[in-house]
Short mmCIF file of C-alpha atoms in Angstrom, two decimals:
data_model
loop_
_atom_site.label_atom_id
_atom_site.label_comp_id
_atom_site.label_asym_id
_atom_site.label_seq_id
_atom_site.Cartn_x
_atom_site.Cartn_y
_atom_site.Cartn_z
CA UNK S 1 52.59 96.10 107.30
CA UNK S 2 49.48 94.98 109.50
CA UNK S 3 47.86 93.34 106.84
CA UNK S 4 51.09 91.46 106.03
CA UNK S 5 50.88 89.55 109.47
CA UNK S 6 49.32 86.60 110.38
CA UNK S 7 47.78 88.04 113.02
CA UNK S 8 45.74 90.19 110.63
CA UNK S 9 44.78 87.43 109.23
CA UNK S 10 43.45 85.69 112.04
CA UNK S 11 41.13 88.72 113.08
CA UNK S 12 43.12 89.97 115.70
CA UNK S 13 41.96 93.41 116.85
CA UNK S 14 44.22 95.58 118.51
CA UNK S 15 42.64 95.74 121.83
CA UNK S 16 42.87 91.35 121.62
CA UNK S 17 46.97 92.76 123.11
CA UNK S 18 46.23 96.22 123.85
CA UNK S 19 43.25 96.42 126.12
CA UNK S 20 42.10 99.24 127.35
CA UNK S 21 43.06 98.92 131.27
CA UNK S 22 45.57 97.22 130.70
CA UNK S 23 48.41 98.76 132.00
CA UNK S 24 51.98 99.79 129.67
CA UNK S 25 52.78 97.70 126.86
CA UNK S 26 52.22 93.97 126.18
CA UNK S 27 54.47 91.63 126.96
CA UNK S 28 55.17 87.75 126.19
CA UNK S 29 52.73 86.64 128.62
CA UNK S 30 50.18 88.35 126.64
CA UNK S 31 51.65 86.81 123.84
CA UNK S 32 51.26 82.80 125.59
CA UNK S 33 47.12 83.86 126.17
CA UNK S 34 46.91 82.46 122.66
CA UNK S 35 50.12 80.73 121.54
CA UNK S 36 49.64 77.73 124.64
CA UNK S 37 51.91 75.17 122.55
CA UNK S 38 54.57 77.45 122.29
CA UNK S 39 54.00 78.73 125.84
CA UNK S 40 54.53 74.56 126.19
CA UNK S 41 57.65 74.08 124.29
CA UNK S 42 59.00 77.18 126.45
CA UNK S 43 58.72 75.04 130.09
CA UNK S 44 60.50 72.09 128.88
CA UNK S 45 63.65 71.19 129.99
CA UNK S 46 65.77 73.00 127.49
CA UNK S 47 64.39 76.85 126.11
CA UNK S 48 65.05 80.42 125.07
CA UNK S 49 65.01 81.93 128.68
CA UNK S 50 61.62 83.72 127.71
CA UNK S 51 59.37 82.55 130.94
CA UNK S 52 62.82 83.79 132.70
CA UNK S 53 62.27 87.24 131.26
CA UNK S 54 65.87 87.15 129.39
CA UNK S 55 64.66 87.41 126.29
CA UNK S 56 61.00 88.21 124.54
CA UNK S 57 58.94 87.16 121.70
CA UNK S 58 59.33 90.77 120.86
CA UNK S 59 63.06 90.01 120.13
CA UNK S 60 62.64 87.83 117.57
CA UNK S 61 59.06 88.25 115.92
CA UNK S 62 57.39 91.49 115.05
CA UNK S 63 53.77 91.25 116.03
CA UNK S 64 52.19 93.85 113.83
CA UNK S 65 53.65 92.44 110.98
CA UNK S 66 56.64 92.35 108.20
CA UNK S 67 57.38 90.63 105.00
CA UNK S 68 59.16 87.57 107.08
CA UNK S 69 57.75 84.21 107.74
CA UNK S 70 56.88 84.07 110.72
CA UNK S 71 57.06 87.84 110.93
CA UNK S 72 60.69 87.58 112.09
CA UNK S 73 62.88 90.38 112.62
CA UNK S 74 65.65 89.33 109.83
CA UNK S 75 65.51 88.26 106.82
CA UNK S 76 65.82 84.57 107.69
CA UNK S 77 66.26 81.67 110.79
CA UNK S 78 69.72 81.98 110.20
CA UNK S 79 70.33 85.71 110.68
CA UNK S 80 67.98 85.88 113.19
CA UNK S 81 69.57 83.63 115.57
CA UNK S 82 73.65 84.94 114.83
CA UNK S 83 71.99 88.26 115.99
CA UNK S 84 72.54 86.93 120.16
CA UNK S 85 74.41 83.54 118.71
CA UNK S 86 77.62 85.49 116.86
CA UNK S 87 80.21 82.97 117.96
CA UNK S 88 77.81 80.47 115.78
CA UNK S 89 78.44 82.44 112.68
CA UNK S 90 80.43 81.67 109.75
CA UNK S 91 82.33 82.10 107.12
CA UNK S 92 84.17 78.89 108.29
CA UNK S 93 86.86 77.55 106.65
CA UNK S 94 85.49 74.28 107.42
CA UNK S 95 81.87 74.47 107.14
CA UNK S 96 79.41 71.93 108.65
CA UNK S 97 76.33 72.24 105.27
CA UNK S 98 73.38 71.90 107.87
CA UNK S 99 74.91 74.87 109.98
CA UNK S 100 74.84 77.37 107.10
CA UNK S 101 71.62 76.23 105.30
CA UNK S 102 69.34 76.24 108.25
CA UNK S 103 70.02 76.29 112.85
CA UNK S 104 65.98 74.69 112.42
CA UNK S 105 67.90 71.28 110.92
CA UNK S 106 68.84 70.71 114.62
CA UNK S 107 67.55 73.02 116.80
CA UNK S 108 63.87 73.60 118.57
CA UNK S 109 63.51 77.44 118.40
CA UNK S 110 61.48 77.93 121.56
CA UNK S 111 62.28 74.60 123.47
CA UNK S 112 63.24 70.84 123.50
CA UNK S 113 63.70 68.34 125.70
CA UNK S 114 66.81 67.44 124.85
CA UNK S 115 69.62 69.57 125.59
CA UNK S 116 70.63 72.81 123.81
CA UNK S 117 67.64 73.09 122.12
CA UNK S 118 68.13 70.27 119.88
CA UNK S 119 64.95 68.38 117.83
CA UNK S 120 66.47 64.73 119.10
CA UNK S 121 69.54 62.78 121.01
CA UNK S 122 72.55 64.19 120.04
CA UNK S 123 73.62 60.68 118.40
CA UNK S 124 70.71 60.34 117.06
CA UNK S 125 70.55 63.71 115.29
CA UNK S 126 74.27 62.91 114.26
CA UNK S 127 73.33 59.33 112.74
CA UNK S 128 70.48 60.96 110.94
CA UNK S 129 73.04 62.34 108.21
CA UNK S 130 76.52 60.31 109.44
CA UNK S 131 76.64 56.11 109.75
CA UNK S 132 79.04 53.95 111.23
CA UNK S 133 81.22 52.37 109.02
CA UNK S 134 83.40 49.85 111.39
CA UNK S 135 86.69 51.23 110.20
CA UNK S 136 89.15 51.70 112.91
CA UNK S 137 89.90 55.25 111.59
CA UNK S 138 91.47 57.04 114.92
CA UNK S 139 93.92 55.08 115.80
CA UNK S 140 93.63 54.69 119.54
CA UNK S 141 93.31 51.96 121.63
CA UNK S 142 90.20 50.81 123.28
CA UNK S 143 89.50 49.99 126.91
CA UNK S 144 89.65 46.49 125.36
CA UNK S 145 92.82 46.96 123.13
CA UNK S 146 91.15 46.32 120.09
CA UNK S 147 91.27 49.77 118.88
CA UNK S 148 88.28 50.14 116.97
CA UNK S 149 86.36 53.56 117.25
CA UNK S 150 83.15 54.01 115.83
CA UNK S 151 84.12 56.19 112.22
CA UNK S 152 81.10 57.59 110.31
CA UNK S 153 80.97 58.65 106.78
CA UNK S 154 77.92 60.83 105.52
CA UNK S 155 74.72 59.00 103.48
CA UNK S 156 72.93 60.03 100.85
CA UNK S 157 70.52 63.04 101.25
CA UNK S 158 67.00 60.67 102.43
CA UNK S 159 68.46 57.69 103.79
CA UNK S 160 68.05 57.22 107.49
CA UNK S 161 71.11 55.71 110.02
CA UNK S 162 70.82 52.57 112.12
CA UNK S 163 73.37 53.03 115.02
CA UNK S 164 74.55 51.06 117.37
CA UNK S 165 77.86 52.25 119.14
CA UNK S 166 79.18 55.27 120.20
CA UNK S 167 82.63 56.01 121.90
CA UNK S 168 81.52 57.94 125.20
CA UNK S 169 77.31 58.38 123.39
CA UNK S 170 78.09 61.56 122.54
CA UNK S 171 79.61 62.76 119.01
CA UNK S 172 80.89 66.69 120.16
CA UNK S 173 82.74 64.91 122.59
CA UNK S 174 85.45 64.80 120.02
CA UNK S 175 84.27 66.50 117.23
CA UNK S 176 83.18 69.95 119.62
CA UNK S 177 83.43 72.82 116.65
CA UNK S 178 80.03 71.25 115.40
CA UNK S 179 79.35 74.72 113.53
CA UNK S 180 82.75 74.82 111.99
CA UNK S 181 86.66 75.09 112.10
CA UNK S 182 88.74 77.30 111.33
CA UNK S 183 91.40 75.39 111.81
CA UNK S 184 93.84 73.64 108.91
CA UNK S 185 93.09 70.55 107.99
CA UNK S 186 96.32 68.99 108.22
CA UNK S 187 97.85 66.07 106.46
CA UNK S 188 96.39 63.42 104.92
CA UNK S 189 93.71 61.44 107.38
CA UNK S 190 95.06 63.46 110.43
CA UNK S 191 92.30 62.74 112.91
CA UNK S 192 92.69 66.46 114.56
CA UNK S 193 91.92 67.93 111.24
CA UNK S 194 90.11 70.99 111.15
CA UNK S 195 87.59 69.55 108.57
CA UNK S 196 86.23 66.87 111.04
CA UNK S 197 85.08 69.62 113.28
CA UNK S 198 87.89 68.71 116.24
CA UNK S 199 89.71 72.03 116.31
#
């Protein structure tokens, strides 16, 4: 499938990885002689543990070629990454949409510099899909007795979120089965309900 891949296209000559002293197979520091913004992406603060030598490009991309974008080896983002990332898969019984259509919605694949891999803040990436409302929805008291919690409700597919509270800046600190929940979702507007990602 050589003249499938991308590097085919790009003129690529087998010796380009394969040179002739070079001694035993190439590895993903051959790969980085060409691909310097991934080789970038890969020393920021968050990344796959390639420069680490826990994982290779090899793992995930076929160099000499496939039918894939990106000449992955499965037949998409998704199945690719539930291949080391199993816990992550679904079916759910609560299913959070972004999670099953595509891990790219909020993840970096090589690296980020923001924390587990994601492509921005984790409220921000939240508020991107989710706004607060200003209904005191949980229930609790505040530090300040008022008991209003920030509740969010999703938008419109397009529309972007203005936020400006969070309880504790950080949305999985409640709501930690991000990917989904098996759990039940309980009775009417019970806030530990399995379909608001608690439990």
């Amino acid at each position: 499938l050589w003249k499938l891949s991308k590097h085919s296209g790009q003129d690529v000559a087998c010796a380009t990885c394969h040179a002739a002293v070079q001694k035993g197979l190439p590895t993903s520091e051959t790969c980085m002689g060409c691909h310097k913004d991934i080789k970038n992406m890969l020393e920021k603060f968050s990344h796959h543990p390639v420069m680490e030598g826990k994982v290779a490009c090899f793992d995930c991309h076929n160099p000499h070629g496939n039918e894939n974008r990106k000449m992955i080896r499965a037949g998409s983002i998704n199945r690719l990454c539930e291949k080391c990332h199993a816990d992550k898969k679904g079916p759910w019984l609560n299913e959070h949409a972004p999670v099953e259509e595509n891990c790219l919605t909020c993840h970096q694949v090589h690296g980020s510099k923001f924390r587990r891999l994601l492509v921005d803040k984790e409220v921000s990436l939240c508020t991107s899909c989710h706004i607060y409302s200003g209904a005191n929805t949980h229930g609790r008291s505040t530090a300040d007795g008022t008991g209003t919690y920030a509740r969010m409700r999703v938008l419109t597919v397009g529309t972007k979120a203005s936020f400006s509270r969070t309880l504790n800046r950080g949305c999985v600190n409640c709501h930690s089965l991000i990917h989904g929940s098996n759990a039940p979702n309980g009775d009417a507007g019970d806030k530990y309900s399995g379909k608001y990602f608690t439990r």
